[in-house]
Amino acid sequence: MQDVREAIVENAFRRWCEANGHRCLKLTLEGRRGFPDRTVITANGRTAFVEFKRPGGGTVSRQQAEWGDDLKRRGAPYLLTDSTDEAIQFIESLN
């Protein structure tokens, strides 16, 4: 299997979001590391968070794990994935 970079998976997801009426934001929080790669505001107004990793590998940093745990604890839709298809299914499940 060819090595696929995280950015390729993430950009394919962004393009899908845009084509389907969702906002797919790349946000950074000044002075805070580990915030999820993409914040999605769905066409029906739901907000979700997606952290992408390189397919077949990639490690989750302590800060990323803390953000994911915190978001889930607050009831926010959060997904850690290495798959464009899984991220799309996740967003579709919110509609």
CSV table of C-alpha atoms in Angstrom, one decimal:
chain,number,residue,atom,x,y,z
A,1,MET,CA,0.0,0.0,0.0
A,2,GLN,CA,1.3,3.4,-0.9
A,3,ASP,CA,2.1,5.8,2.0
A,4,VAL,CA,-0.6,8.4,2.2
A,5,ARG,CA,0.0,11.6,4.0
A,6,GLU,CA,-2.4,13.0,6.6
A,7,ALA,CA,-2.8,16.2,4.6
A,8,ILE,CA,-4.1,14.3,1.6
A,9,VAL,CA,-6.8,12.6,3.7
A,10,GLU,CA,-7.7,15.9,5.5
A,11,ASN,CA,-7.9,17.8,2.2
A,12,ALA,CA,-10.2,15.2,0.6
A,13,PHE,CA,-12.5,15.5,3.6
A,14,ARG,CA,-12.4,19.3,3.4
A,15,ARG,CA,-13.4,19.2,-0.3
A,16,TRP,CA,-16.2,16.8,0.4
A,17,CYS,CA,-17.5,19.1,3.2
A,18,GLU,CA,-17.5,22.1,1.0
A,19,ALA,CA,-19.3,20.2,-1.8
A,20,ASN,CA,-22.0,19.2,0.6
A,21,GLY,CA,-22.8,22.5,2.2
A,22,HIS,CA,-20.7,22.1,5.4
A,23,ARG,CA,-18.1,24.5,6.7
A,24,CYS,CA,-14.8,22.8,7.4
A,25,LEU,CA,-12.5,25.1,9.4
A,26,LYS,CA,-8.9,24.7,10.3
A,27,LEU,CA,-8.6,26.6,13.6
A,28,THR,CA,-5.7,27.2,15.9
A,29,LEU,CA,-5.8,28.4,19.4
A,30,GLU,CA,-3.0,30.7,20.3
A,31,GLY,CA,-0.9,29.2,23.0
A,32,ARG,CA,-2.8,25.9,23.1
A,33,ARG,CA,-1.6,22.8,21.3
A,34,GLY,CA,-3.5,19.7,20.2
A,35,PHE,CA,-6.8,21.3,19.1
A,36,PRO,CA,-8.5,19.0,16.5
A,37,ASP,CA,-7.5,19.4,12.9
A,38,ARG,CA,-11.0,20.3,11.6
A,39,THR,CA,-14.0,22.0,13.1
A,40,VAL,CA,-17.0,21.2,11.0
A,41,ILE,CA,-20.3,23.2,11.1
A,42,THR,CA,-22.7,21.0,9.3
A,43,ALA,CA,-25.4,22.3,6.8
A,44,ASN,CA,-28.0,21.9,9.6
A,45,GLY,CA,-25.9,23.8,12.2
A,46,ARG,CA,-24.3,21.0,14.2
A,47,THR,CA,-20.7,21.4,15.2
A,48,ALA,CA,-18.2,18.5,15.2
A,49,PHE,CA,-14.5,18.0,15.6
A,50,VAL,CA,-12.2,15.7,13.6
A,51,GLU,CA,-8.6,14.8,14.3
A,52,PHE,CA,-6.8,13.2,11.4
A,53,LYS,CA,-3.8,10.9,11.5
A,54,ARG,CA,-1.7,9.5,8.7
A,55,PRO,CA,-3.3,6.3,7.4
A,56,GLY,CA,-1.7,3.3,8.9
A,57,GLY,CA,0.2,5.2,11.5
A,58,GLY,CA,0.6,8.5,13.3
A,59,THR,CA,0.6,9.0,17.0
A,60,VAL,CA,-1.7,11.1,19.1
A,61,SER,CA,0.0,13.6,21.3
A,62,ARG,CA,-0.9,14.1,24.9
A,63,GLN,CA,-2.5,17.4,24.1
A,64,GLN,CA,-4.5,15.9,21.3
A,65,ALA,CA,-5.7,13.1,23.6
A,66,GLU,CA,-6.7,15.7,26.3
A,67,TRP,CA,-8.7,17.8,23.7
A,68,GLY,CA,-10.5,14.7,22.5
A,69,ASP,CA,-11.3,13.5,26.0
A,70,ASP,CA,-12.5,17.0,27.0
A,71,LEU,CA,-14.7,17.4,23.9
A,72,LYS,CA,-16.3,14.0,24.3
A,73,ARG,CA,-16.9,14.6,28.1
A,74,ARG,CA,-18.8,17.8,27.1
A,75,GLY,CA,-20.9,15.8,24.6
A,76,ALA,CA,-19.3,17.3,21.5
A,77,PRO,CA,-19.2,15.1,18.5
A,78,TYR,CA,-15.5,14.2,18.1
A,79,LEU,CA,-13.7,11.7,15.8
A,80,LEU,CA,-10.1,10.5,15.7
A,81,THR,CA,-9.5,8.9,12.3
A,82,ASP,CA,-7.1,8.1,9.5
A,83,SER,CA,-9.8,7.7,6.9
A,84,THR,CA,-11.6,10.2,4.8
A,85,ASP,CA,-14.5,7.8,4.4
A,86,GLU,CA,-14.9,7.4,8.2
A,87,ALA,CA,-14.9,11.1,8.6
A,88,ILE,CA,-17.6,11.5,6.0
A,89,GLN,CA,-19.7,8.8,7.6
A,90,PHE,CA,-19.3,10.6,11.0
A,91,ILE,CA,-20.5,13.9,9.6
A,92,GLU,CA,-23.4,12.3,7.7
A,93,SER,CA,-24.5,10.6,10.9
A,94,LEU,CA,-25.0,14.0,12.5
A,95,ASN,CA,-27.6,15.2,9.9
